[in-house]
Short mmCIF file of C-alpha atoms and ligand atoms in Angstrom, two decimals:
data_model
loop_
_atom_site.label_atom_id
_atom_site.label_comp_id
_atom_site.label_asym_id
_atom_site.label_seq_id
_atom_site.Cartn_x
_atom_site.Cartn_y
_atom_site.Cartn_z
CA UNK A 148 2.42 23.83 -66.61
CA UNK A 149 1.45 24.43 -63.06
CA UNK A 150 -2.57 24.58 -63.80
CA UNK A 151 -2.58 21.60 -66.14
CA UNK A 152 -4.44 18.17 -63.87
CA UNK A 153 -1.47 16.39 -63.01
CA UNK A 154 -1.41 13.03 -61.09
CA UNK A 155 0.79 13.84 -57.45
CA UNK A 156 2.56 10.85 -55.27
CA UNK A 157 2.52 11.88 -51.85
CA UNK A 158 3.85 10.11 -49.46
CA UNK A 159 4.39 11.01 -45.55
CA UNK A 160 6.56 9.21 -43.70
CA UNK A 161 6.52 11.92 -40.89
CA UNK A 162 3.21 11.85 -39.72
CA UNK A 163 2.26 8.36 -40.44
CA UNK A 164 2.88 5.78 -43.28
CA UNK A 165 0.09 6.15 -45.77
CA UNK A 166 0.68 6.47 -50.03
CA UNK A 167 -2.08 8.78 -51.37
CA UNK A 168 -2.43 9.02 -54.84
CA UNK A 169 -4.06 12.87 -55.79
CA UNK A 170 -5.35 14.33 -59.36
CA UNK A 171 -6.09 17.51 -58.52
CA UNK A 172 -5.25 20.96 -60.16
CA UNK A 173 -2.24 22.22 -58.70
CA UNK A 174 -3.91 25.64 -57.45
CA UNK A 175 -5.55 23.02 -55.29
CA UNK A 176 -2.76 21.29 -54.25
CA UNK A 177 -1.19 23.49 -51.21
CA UNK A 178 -5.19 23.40 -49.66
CA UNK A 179 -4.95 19.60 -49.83
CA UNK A 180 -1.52 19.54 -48.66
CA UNK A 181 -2.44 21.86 -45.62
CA UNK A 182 -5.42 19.39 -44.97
CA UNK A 183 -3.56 16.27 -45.04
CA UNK A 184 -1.32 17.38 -42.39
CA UNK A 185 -3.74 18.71 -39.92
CA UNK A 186 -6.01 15.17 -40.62
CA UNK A 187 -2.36 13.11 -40.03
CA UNK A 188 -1.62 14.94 -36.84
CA UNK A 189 -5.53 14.30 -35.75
CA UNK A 190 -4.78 10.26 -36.49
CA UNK A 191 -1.53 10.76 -35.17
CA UNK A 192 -0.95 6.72 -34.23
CA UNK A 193 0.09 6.33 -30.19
CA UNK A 194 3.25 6.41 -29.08
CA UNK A 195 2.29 4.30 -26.13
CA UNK A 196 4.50 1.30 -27.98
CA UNK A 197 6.80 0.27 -24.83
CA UNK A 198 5.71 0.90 -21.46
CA UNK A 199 6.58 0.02 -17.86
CA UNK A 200 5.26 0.62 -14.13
CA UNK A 201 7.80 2.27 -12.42
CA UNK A 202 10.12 4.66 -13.55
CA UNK A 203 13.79 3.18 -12.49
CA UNK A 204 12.73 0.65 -15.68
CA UNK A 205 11.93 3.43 -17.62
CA UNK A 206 15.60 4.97 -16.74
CA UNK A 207 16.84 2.10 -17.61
CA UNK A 208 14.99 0.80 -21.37
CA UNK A 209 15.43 4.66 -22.30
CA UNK A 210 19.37 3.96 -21.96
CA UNK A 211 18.56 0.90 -24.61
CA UNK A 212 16.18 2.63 -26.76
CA UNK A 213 17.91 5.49 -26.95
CA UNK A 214 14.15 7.45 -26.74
CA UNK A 215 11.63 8.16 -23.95
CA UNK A 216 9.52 4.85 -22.49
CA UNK A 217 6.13 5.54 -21.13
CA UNK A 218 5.53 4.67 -17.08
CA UNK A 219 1.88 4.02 -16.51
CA UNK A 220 2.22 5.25 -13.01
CA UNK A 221 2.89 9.29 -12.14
CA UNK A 222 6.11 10.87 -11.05
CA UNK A 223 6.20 10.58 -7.66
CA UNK A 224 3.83 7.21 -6.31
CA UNK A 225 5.48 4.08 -5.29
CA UNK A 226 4.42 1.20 -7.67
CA UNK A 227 4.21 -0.86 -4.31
CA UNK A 228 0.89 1.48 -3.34
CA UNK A 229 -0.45 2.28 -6.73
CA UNK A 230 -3.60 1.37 -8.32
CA UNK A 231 -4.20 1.27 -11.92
CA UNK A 232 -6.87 3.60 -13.70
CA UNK A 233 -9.19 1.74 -16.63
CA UNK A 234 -7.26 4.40 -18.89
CA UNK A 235 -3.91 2.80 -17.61
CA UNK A 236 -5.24 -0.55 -18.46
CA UNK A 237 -6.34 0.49 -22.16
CA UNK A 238 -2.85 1.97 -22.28
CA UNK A 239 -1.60 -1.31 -22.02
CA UNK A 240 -3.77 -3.31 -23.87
CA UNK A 241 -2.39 -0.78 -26.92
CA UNK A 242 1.30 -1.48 -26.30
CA UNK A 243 3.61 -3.77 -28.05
CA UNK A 244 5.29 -4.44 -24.90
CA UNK A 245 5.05 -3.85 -21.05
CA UNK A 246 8.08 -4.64 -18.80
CA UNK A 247 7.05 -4.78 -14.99
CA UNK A 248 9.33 -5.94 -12.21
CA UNK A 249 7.83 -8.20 -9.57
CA UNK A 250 4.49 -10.16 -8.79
CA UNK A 251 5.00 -9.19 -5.02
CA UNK A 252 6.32 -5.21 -6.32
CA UNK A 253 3.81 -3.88 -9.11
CA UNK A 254 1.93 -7.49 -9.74
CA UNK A 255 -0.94 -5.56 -10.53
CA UNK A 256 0.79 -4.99 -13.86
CA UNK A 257 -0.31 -8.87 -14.63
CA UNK A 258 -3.97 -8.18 -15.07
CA UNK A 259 -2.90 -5.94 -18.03
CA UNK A 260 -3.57 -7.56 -21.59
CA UNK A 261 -0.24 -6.48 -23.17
CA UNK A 262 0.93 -8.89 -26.08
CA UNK A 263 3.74 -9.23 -25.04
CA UNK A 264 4.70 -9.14 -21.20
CA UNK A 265 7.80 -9.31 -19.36
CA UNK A 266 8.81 -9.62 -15.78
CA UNK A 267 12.00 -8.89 -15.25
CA UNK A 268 12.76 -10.63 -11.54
CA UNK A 269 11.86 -13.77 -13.53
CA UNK A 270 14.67 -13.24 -16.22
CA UNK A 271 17.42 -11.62 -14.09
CA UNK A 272 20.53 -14.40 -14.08
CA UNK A 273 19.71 -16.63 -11.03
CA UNK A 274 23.30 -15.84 -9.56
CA UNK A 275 22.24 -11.98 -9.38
CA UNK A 276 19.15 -12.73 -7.13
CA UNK A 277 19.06 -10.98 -3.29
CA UNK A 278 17.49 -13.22 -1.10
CA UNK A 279 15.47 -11.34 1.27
CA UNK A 280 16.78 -13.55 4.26
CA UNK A 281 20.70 -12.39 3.86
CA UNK A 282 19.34 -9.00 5.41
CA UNK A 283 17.77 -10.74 8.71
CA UNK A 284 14.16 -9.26 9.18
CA UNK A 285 13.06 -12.70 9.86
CA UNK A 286 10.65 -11.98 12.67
CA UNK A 287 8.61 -10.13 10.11
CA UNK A 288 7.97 -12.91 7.97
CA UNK A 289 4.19 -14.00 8.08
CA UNK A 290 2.90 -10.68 8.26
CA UNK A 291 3.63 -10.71 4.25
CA UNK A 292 1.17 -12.08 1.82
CA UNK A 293 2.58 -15.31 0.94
CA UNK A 294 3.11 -15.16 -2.84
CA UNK A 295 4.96 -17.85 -4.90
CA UNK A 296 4.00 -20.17 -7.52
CA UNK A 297 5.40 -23.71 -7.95
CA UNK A 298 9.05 -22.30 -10.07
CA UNK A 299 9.75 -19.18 -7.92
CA UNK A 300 9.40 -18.22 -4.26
CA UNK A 301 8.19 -14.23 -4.51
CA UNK A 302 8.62 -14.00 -0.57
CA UNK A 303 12.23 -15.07 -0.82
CA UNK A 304 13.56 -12.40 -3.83
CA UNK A 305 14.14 -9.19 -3.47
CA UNK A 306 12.34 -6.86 -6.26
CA UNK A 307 14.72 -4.21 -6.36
CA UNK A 308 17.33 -5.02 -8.28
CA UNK A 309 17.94 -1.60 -10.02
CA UNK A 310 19.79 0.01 -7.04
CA UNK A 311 22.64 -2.61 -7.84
CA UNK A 312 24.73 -1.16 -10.89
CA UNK A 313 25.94 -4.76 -11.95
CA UNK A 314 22.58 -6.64 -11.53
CA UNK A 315 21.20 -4.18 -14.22
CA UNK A 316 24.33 -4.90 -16.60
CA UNK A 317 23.70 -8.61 -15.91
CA UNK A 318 19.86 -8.24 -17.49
CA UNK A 319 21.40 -5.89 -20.73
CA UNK A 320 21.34 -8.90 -23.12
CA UNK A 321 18.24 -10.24 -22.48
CA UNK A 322 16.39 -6.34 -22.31
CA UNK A 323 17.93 -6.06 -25.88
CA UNK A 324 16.99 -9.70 -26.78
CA UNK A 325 12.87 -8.79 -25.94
CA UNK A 326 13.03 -4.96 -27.25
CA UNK A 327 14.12 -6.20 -30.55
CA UNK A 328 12.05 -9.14 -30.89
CA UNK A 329 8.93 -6.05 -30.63
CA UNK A 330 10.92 -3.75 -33.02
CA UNK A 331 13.55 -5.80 -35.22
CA UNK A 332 14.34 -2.96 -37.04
CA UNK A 333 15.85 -1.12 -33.96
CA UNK A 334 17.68 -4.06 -33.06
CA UNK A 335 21.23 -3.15 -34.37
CA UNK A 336 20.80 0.63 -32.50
CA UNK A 337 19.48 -1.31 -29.41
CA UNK A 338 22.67 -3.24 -29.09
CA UNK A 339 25.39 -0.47 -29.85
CA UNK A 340 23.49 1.95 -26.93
CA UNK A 341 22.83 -1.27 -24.42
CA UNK A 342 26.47 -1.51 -25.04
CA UNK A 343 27.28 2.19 -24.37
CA UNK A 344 25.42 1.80 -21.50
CA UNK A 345 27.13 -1.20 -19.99
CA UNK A 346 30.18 0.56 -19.86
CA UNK A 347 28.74 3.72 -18.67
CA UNK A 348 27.33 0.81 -15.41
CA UNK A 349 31.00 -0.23 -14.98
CA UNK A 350 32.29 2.70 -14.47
CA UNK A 351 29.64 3.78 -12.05
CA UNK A 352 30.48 0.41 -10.00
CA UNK A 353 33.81 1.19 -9.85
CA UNK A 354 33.26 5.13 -8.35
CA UNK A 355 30.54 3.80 -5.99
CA UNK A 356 33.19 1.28 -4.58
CA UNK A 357 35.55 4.12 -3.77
CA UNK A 358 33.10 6.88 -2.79
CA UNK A 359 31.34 3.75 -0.42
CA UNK A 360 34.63 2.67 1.05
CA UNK A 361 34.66 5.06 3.79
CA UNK A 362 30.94 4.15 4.91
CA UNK A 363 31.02 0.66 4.95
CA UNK A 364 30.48 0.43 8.61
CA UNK A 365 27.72 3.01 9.08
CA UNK A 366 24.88 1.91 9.71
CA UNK A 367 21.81 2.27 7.11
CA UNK A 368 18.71 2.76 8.41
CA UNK A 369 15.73 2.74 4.99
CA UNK A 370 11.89 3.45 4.35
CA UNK A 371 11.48 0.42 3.05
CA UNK A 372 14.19 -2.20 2.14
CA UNK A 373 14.85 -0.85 -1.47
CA UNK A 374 18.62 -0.90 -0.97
CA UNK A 375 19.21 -3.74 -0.62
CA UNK A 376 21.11 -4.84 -4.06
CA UNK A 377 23.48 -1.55 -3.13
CA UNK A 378 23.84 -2.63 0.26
CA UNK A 379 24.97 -6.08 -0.65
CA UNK A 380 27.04 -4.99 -3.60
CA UNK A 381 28.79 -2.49 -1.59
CA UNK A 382 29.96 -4.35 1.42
CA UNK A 383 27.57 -1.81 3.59
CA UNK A 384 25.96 -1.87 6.75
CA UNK A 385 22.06 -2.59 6.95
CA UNK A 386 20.59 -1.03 9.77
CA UNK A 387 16.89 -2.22 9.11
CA UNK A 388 13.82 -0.78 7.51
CA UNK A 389 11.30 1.33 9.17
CA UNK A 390 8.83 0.15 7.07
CA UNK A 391 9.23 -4.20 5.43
CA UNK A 392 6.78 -3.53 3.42
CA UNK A 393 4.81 -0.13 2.02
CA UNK A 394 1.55 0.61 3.39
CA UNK A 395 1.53 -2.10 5.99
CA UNK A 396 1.59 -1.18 9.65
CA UNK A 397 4.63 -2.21 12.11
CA UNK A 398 3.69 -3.55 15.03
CA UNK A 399 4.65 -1.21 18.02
CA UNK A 400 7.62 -4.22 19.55
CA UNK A 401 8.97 -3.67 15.68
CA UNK A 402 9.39 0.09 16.34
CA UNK A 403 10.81 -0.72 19.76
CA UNK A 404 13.21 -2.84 18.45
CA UNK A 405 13.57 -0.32 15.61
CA UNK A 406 14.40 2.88 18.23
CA UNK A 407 16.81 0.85 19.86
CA UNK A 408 18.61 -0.43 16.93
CA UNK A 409 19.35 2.98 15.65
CA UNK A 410 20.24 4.72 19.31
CA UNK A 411 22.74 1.65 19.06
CA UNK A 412 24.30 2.26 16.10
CA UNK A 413 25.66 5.88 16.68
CA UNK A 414 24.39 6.91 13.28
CA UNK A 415 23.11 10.76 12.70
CA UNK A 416 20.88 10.02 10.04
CA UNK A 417 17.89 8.09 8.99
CA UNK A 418 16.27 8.08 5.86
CA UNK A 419 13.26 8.25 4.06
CA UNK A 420 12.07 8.33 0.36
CA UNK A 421 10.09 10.71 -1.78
CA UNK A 422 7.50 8.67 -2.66
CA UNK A 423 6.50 7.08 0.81
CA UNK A 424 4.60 8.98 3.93
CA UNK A 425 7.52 11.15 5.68
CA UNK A 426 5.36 11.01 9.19
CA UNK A 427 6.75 7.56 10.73
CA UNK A 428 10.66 8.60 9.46
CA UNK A 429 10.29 11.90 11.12
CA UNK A 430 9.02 10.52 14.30
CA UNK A 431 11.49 8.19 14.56
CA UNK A 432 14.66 10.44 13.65
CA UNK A 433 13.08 12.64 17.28
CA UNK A 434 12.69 9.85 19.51
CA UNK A 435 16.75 9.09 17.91
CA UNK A 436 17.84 11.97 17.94
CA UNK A 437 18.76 11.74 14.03
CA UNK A 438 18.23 14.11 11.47
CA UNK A 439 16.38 12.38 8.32
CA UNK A 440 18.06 12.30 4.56
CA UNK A 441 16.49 11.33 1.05
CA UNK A 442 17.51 8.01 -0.67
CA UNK A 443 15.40 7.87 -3.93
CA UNK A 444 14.79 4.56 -5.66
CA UNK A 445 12.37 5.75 -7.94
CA UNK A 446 13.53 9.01 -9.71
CA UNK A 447 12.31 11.37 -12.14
CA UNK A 448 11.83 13.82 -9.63
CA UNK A 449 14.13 17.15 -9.18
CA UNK A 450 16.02 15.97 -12.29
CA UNK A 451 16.68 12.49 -11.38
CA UNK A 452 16.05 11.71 -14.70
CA UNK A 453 18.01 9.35 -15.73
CA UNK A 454 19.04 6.25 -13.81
CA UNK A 455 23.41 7.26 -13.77
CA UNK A 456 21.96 11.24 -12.03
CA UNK A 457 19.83 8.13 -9.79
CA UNK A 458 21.95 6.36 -8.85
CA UNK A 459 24.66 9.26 -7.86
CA UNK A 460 22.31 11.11 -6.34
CA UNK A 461 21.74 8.27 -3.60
CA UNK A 462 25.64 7.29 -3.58
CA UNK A 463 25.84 11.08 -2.25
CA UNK A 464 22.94 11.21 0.04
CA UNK A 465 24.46 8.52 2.13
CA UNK A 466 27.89 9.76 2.26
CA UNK A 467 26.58 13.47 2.93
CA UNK A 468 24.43 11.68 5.53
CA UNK A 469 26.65 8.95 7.36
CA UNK A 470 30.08 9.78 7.37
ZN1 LIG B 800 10.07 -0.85 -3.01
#
Protein backbone atom coordinates (compact mmCIF):
# COMPACT_ATOMS: atom_id res chain seq x y z
CA UNK A 1 0.00 0.00 0.00
CA UNK A 2 1.16 3.47 -0.74
CA UNK A 3 1.43 4.61 3.17
CA UNK A 4 3.07 1.41 4.34
CA UNK A 5 7.41 2.38 5.10
CA UNK A 6 8.82 1.01 2.12
CA UNK A 7 12.62 0.95 1.33
CA UNK A 8 13.05 3.28 -2.30
CA UNK A 9 16.32 2.89 -4.74
CA UNK A 10 16.86 6.07 -6.28
CA UNK A 11 19.22 6.59 -8.48
CA UNK A 12 19.99 9.85 -10.74
CA UNK A 13 21.99 9.58 -13.45
CA UNK A 14 20.78 13.05 -14.77
CA UNK A 15 21.93 15.30 -12.33
CA UNK A 16 24.89 13.52 -11.03
CA UNK A 17 25.87 9.85 -10.23
CA UNK A 18 24.98 9.21 -6.63
CA UNK A 19 22.77 5.76 -5.26
CA UNK A 20 20.64 6.91 -2.28
CA UNK A 21 19.02 4.44 -0.42
CA UNK A 22 15.49 6.14 1.33
CA UNK A 23 12.90 4.53 4.02
CA UNK A 24 10.57 6.97 4.20
CA UNK A 25 6.66 6.92 4.07
CA UNK A 26 5.63 7.41 0.68
CA UNK A 27 3.43 10.66 1.49
CA UNK A 28 6.96 11.82 2.08
CA UNK A 29 8.44 10.69 -0.82
CA UNK A 30 7.51 13.45 -3.67
CA UNK A 31 8.96 16.26 -0.78
CA UNK A 32 12.22 14.29 -0.78
CA UNK A 33 12.15 13.77 -4.37
CA UNK A 34 11.56 17.60 -4.99
CA UNK A 35 14.56 18.21 -2.53
CA UNK A 36 16.96 15.95 -4.06
CA UNK A 37 16.70 17.62 -7.29
CA UNK A 38 17.01 21.17 -6.28
CA UNK A 39 20.26 19.93 -3.81
CA UNK A 40 21.68 17.93 -7.26
CA UNK A 41 21.28 20.98 -9.41
CA UNK A 42 23.02 23.16 -6.39
CA UNK A 43 26.15 20.41 -6.58
CA UNK A 44 25.68 20.34 -10.09
CA UNK A 45 29.56 18.98 -10.89
CA UNK A 46 31.44 21.54 -13.62
CA UNK A 47 31.28 21.15 -16.94
CA UNK A 48 34.58 22.89 -17.33
CA UNK A 49 36.06 19.15 -18.38
CA UNK A 50 37.91 20.20 -21.80
CA UNK A 51 38.98 23.59 -22.37
CA UNK A 52 41.13 25.66 -24.72
CA UNK A 53 42.42 29.41 -25.23
CA UNK A 54 41.24 30.47 -28.33
CA UNK A 55 38.22 29.72 -29.98
CA UNK A 56 39.33 28.36 -33.68
CA UNK A 57 40.41 25.12 -31.21
CA UNK A 58 37.26 25.21 -29.73
CA UNK A 59 35.61 25.09 -33.45
CA UNK A 60 37.56 22.58 -34.07
CA UNK A 61 37.44 19.79 -30.68
CA UNK A 62 33.55 20.65 -30.80
CA UNK A 63 33.61 18.97 -34.45
CA UNK A 64 35.34 15.81 -32.42
CA UNK A 65 33.31 15.90 -29.40
CA UNK A 66 30.39 16.35 -30.96
CA UNK A 67 29.41 18.98 -27.76
CA UNK A 68 30.42 22.53 -26.78
CA UNK A 69 34.35 23.03 -25.44
CA UNK A 70 34.92 25.81 -23.05
CA UNK A 71 37.53 28.84 -24.29
CA UNK A 72 39.00 30.50 -21.27
CA UNK A 73 39.34 33.67 -23.18
CA UNK A 74 36.00 35.94 -24.31
CA UNK A 75 34.49 36.20 -27.73
CA UNK A 76 36.18 38.69 -29.32
CA UNK A 77 40.16 39.18 -27.69
CA UNK A 78 43.08 37.86 -29.51
CA UNK A 79 44.81 35.10 -27.39
CA UNK A 80 48.11 36.88 -28.64
CA UNK A 81 47.04 40.09 -26.19
CA UNK A 82 45.12 38.34 -23.51
CA UNK A 83 45.82 37.98 -19.95
CA UNK A 84 44.47 35.35 -17.79
CA UNK A 85 42.13 36.12 -14.69
CA UNK A 86 42.95 33.92 -11.25
CA UNK A 87 39.28 32.57 -12.05
CA UNK A 88 40.64 31.46 -15.55
CA UNK A 89 43.49 29.79 -13.87
CA UNK A 90 41.19 27.82 -11.27
CA UNK A 91 39.20 26.97 -14.39
CA UNK A 92 42.00 25.14 -15.50
CA UNK A 93 43.37 23.67 -12.66
CA UNK A 94 39.59 21.87 -12.62
CA UNK A 95 39.81 20.51 -16.17
CA UNK A 96 40.69 17.13 -17.37
CA UNK A 97 42.32 18.60 -20.26
CA UNK A 98 43.48 22.00 -21.79
CA UNK A 99 44.60 22.15 -25.47
CA UNK A 100 46.53 25.51 -26.26
CA UNK A 101 48.34 26.22 -29.49
CA UNK A 102 51.73 27.87 -29.26
CA UNK A 103 54.40 28.97 -26.56
CA UNK A 104 55.05 32.17 -28.74
CA UNK A 105 50.73 32.43 -29.47
CA UNK A 106 48.81 31.89 -26.03
CA UNK A 107 52.08 30.50 -23.94
CA UNK A 108 50.55 31.95 -21.08
CA UNK A 109 48.32 28.88 -21.16
CA UNK A 110 51.62 26.94 -19.70
CA UNK A 111 51.48 28.42 -16.25
CA UNK A 112 48.04 26.69 -15.97
CA UNK A 113 48.09 23.42 -13.71
CA UNK A 114 45.86 21.30 -16.02
CA UNK A 115 46.55 17.42 -15.67
CA UNK A 116 46.79 16.92 -18.64
CA UNK A 117 48.18 19.59 -21.22
CA UNK A 118 48.55 19.68 -24.81
CA UNK A 119 50.18 21.93 -27.31
CA UNK A 120 49.18 21.37 -30.41
CA UNK A 121 52.17 23.17 -32.70
CA UNK A 122 54.27 20.53 -30.89
CA UNK A 123 52.15 17.51 -32.22
CA UNK A 124 51.13 18.79 -35.68
CA UNK A 125 53.04 16.23 -38.37
CA UNK A 126 56.47 17.95 -38.92
CA UNK A 127 55.75 17.98 -42.82
CA UNK A 128 52.59 20.35 -42.09
CA UNK A 129 54.77 23.04 -40.31
CA UNK A 130 54.86 26.90 -42.01
CA UNK A 131 58.07 28.24 -41.51
CA UNK A 132 57.77 31.80 -40.83
CA UNK A 133 60.76 32.60 -43.27
CA UNK A 134 58.87 31.19 -46.63
CA UNK A 135 56.76 34.54 -46.22
CA UNK A 136 59.99 36.97 -46.24
CA UNK A 137 59.52 39.52 -43.28
CA UNK A 138 63.06 38.92 -42.48
CA UNK A 139 64.04 42.46 -41.61
CA UNK A 140 61.68 42.14 -38.70
CA UNK A 141 63.35 39.44 -37.08
CA UNK A 142 65.04 40.58 -33.71
CA UNK A 143 62.41 42.79 -32.76
CA UNK A 144 60.59 39.32 -31.61
CA UNK A 145 61.21 37.79 -28.28
CA UNK A 146 63.45 35.03 -29.03
CA UNK A 147 61.61 31.91 -27.81
CA UNK A 148 62.79 28.29 -28.45
CA UNK A 149 63.90 25.56 -26.34
CA UNK A 150 66.62 23.01 -27.27
CA UNK A 151 63.81 20.49 -29.63
CA UNK A 152 61.83 23.32 -31.33
CA UNK A 153 62.60 26.79 -32.69
CA UNK A 154 59.16 28.93 -31.63
CA UNK A 155 60.57 31.96 -33.80
CA UNK A 156 60.76 29.78 -36.87
CA UNK A 157 56.87 28.09 -36.81
CA UNK A 158 54.08 29.62 -37.59
CA UNK A 159 51.15 29.23 -34.82
CA UNK A 160 48.32 29.39 -36.99
CA UNK A 161 47.76 26.44 -38.43
CA UNK A 162 43.88 26.39 -38.33
CA UNK A 163 43.39 28.71 -41.37
CA UNK A 164 44.87 25.70 -43.47
CA UNK A 165 41.91 23.11 -44.02
CA UNK A 166 44.43 20.12 -44.49
CA UNK A 167 46.88 20.97 -41.62
CA UNK A 168 43.80 20.56 -39.26
CA UNK A 169 42.87 17.07 -40.97
CA UNK A 170 46.56 16.16 -40.58
CA UNK A 171 46.25 16.67 -36.46
CA UNK A 172 42.51 14.56 -36.47
CA UNK A 173 44.17 11.33 -35.24
CA UNK A 174 46.19 12.50 -32.70
CA UNK A 175 43.13 15.18 -31.27
CA UNK A 176 41.09 11.87 -31.06
CA UNK A 177 44.10 9.88 -29.68
CA UNK A 178 44.38 12.66 -26.41
CA UNK A 179 40.40 13.32 -26.10
CA UNK A 180 39.90 9.71 -25.56
CA UNK A 181 42.73 8.95 -23.45
CA UNK A 182 40.66 11.85 -20.88
CA UNK A 183 37.25 10.21 -21.67
CA UNK A 184 37.66 6.45 -22.97
CA UNK A 185 34.23 6.00 -22.96
CA UNK A 186 33.63 8.65 -25.75
CA UNK A 187 36.30 7.26 -27.69
CA UNK A 188 34.30 5.18 -30.30
CA UNK A 189 31.82 8.56 -30.88
CA UNK A 190 35.09 10.65 -31.02
CA UNK A 191 36.37 8.69 -33.95
CA UNK A 192 33.10 8.25 -36.13
CA UNK A 193 32.54 12.44 -35.83
CA UNK A 194 36.59 13.20 -36.25
CA UNK A 195 35.88 11.10 -39.21
CA UNK A 196 32.74 13.00 -40.38
CA UNK A 197 34.64 15.84 -39.98
CA UNK A 198 37.64 14.94 -42.08
CA UNK A 199 35.59 14.60 -44.93
CA UNK A 200 33.55 17.59 -44.29
CA UNK A 201 37.77 19.39 -44.39
CA UNK A 202 38.22 17.74 -47.82
CA UNK A 203 35.61 18.95 -49.30
CA UNK A 204 36.16 22.45 -48.06
CA UNK A 205 39.87 22.16 -49.60
CA UNK A 206 38.65 21.26 -52.67
CA UNK A 207 35.88 24.48 -53.00
CA UNK A 208 38.56 26.84 -51.57
CA UNK A 209 40.91 25.70 -54.48
CA UNK A 210 38.32 26.67 -57.05
CA UNK A 211 36.73 29.73 -55.41
CA UNK A 212 40.83 30.88 -54.79
CA UNK A 213 41.82 30.17 -58.34
CA UNK A 214 40.87 33.42 -59.68
CA UNK A 215 42.82 35.41 -56.83
CA UNK A 216 45.91 33.81 -56.79
CA UNK A 217 47.77 36.80 -57.94
CA UNK A 218 46.17 39.50 -55.78
CA UNK A 219 47.92 40.66 -53.48
CA UNK A 220 47.04 40.04 -49.59
CA UNK A 221 47.71 42.57 -47.42
CA UNK A 222 46.82 41.10 -43.23
CA UNK A 223 46.60 42.51 -39.53
CA UNK A 224 48.80 40.25 -38.48
CA UNK A 225 50.26 37.22 -40.40
CA UNK A 226 47.40 34.74 -39.42
CA UNK A 227 46.99 33.55 -43.01
CA UNK A 228 49.55 32.28 -43.60
CA UNK A 229 48.72 28.28 -43.71
CA UNK A 230 45.78 29.55 -46.36
CA UNK A 231 48.12 31.57 -48.16
CA UNK A 232 50.58 28.80 -48.65
CA UNK A 233 48.00 26.13 -49.21
CA UNK A 234 46.31 28.14 -51.76
CA UNK A 235 49.04 29.16 -54.09
CA UNK A 236 48.14 33.02 -53.02
CA UNK A 237 49.82 36.14 -52.99
CA UNK A 238 51.25 37.58 -49.57
CA UNK A 239 51.32 41.12 -49.57
CA UNK A 240 52.76 41.57 -45.94
CA UNK A 241 51.35 42.25 -42.52
CA UNK A 242 50.63 45.56 -41.09
CA UNK A 243 51.23 44.39 -37.91
CA UNK A 244 54.32 40.93 -37.37
CA UNK A 245 53.30 40.67 -34.31
CA UNK A 246 50.05 41.94 -32.03
CA UNK A 247 50.56 44.70 -29.77
CA UNK A 248 54.07 45.51 -30.82
CA UNK A 249 54.80 48.79 -32.54
CA UNK A 250 56.22 49.00 -36.32
CA UNK A 251 58.82 51.07 -36.75
CA UNK A 252 57.84 54.09 -39.02
CA UNK A 253 60.63 52.69 -42.26
CA UNK A 254 58.26 49.34 -41.75
CA UNK A 255 55.13 51.42 -42.56
CA UNK A 256 57.05 53.14 -45.32
CA UNK A 257 57.94 50.15 -46.80
CA UNK A 258 54.44 48.93 -45.95
CA UNK A 259 52.57 52.12 -47.98
CA UNK A 260 54.62 51.47 -50.79
CA UNK A 261 54.19 47.84 -51.03
CA UNK A 262 50.49 48.10 -51.25
CA UNK A 263 50.35 51.41 -53.74
CA UNK A 264 52.52 48.77 -55.76
CA UNK A 265 50.44 46.08 -55.84
CA UNK A 266 47.23 47.64 -57.45
CA UNK A 267 45.09 45.96 -54.82
CA UNK A 268 41.66 47.81 -53.55
CA UNK A 269 41.58 46.30 -50.34
CA UNK A 270 43.38 45.82 -47.13
CA UNK A 271 42.35 44.02 -44.29
CA UNK A 272 41.97 43.92 -40.80
CA UNK A 273 40.54 41.54 -38.08
CA UNK A 274 37.87 41.77 -35.44
CA UNK A 275 39.77 41.21 -32.66
CA UNK A 276 42.83 43.62 -33.26
CA UNK A 277 42.81 47.73 -33.02
CA UNK A 278 41.11 48.90 -36.50
CA UNK A 279 43.12 52.48 -36.13
CA UNK A 280 46.59 51.53 -37.95
CA UNK A 281 44.42 49.40 -40.91
CA UNK A 282 42.27 52.38 -41.43
CA UNK A 283 45.07 54.76 -41.68
CA UNK A 284 46.81 52.88 -43.91
CA UNK A 285 43.86 51.90 -46.42
CA UNK A 286 43.74 56.41 -46.71
CA UNK A 287 47.23 57.04 -47.27
CA UNK A 288 46.50 53.76 -50.14
CA UNK A 289 43.76 54.66 -51.24
CA UNK A 290 42.14 51.10 -50.30
CA UNK A 291 39.04 50.40 -48.76
CA UNK A 292 39.56 47.88 -45.64
CA UNK A 293 37.74 44.20 -45.45
CA UNK A 294 37.38 41.64 -42.44
CA UNK A 295 39.41 38.34 -42.47
CA UNK A 296 38.52 36.58 -39.11
CA UNK A 297 40.83 33.95 -37.68
CA UNK A 298 39.24 33.71 -34.54
CA UNK A 299 35.38 33.33 -34.90
CA UNK A 300 32.48 33.02 -32.80
CA UNK A 301 31.46 36.31 -33.58
CA UNK A 302 28.29 37.25 -35.95
CA UNK A 303 27.67 33.48 -36.21
CA UNK A 304 31.02 32.32 -37.08
CA UNK A 305 30.42 29.62 -35.01
CA UNK A 306 31.72 26.91 -36.21
CA UNK A 307 35.11 26.57 -37.89
CA UNK A 308 33.44 25.27 -41.84
CA UNK A 309 30.91 29.07 -41.47
CA UNK A 310 35.00 30.27 -40.45
CA UNK A 311 36.60 29.32 -42.71
CA UNK A 312 33.97 30.32 -45.68
CA UNK A 313 33.39 33.33 -44.32
CA UNK A 314 37.18 34.41 -44.94
CA UNK A 315 37.36 32.37 -48.40
CA UNK A 316 34.52 35.07 -49.31
CA UNK A 317 35.90 38.14 -47.74
CA UNK A 318 38.91 37.91 -49.94
CA UNK A 319 37.25 37.17 -53.11
CA UNK A 320 34.48 39.94 -52.37
CA UNK A 321 37.56 42.05 -51.55
CA UNK A 322 40.37 41.32 -54.27
CA UNK A 323 39.02 40.29 -57.36
ZN1 LIG B 1 47.60 35.50 -34.47
Amino acid sequence: MLSEARIFYFYSTYFCNFVIIIKIEMKYFIYIFISLLLLSCGTKQSKHEIIVTSEPVALILQEITGSEVDNIIPSGASPHTFSPKPSDVLKATKADILFYVSKNMDGWAEKFDTKNKVELIRIIPENMLLHKDKFGDEHHHGEEEEVHDDFFNYEEIDPHFWTDPLVVKSLLPILVQKLAEVHPENAKIYKENAGKFSDELDEMDAEFTEKLESIKFKSIFLAHPSFLYLINRYGLTYGGSIEWNPGVENSPNYLADLIKKITDSGVRSIFTEPQLSQKSAEVLAEQTGTKVAILDPIGNKNGLNTYSKLMKYNVKSLKDALE
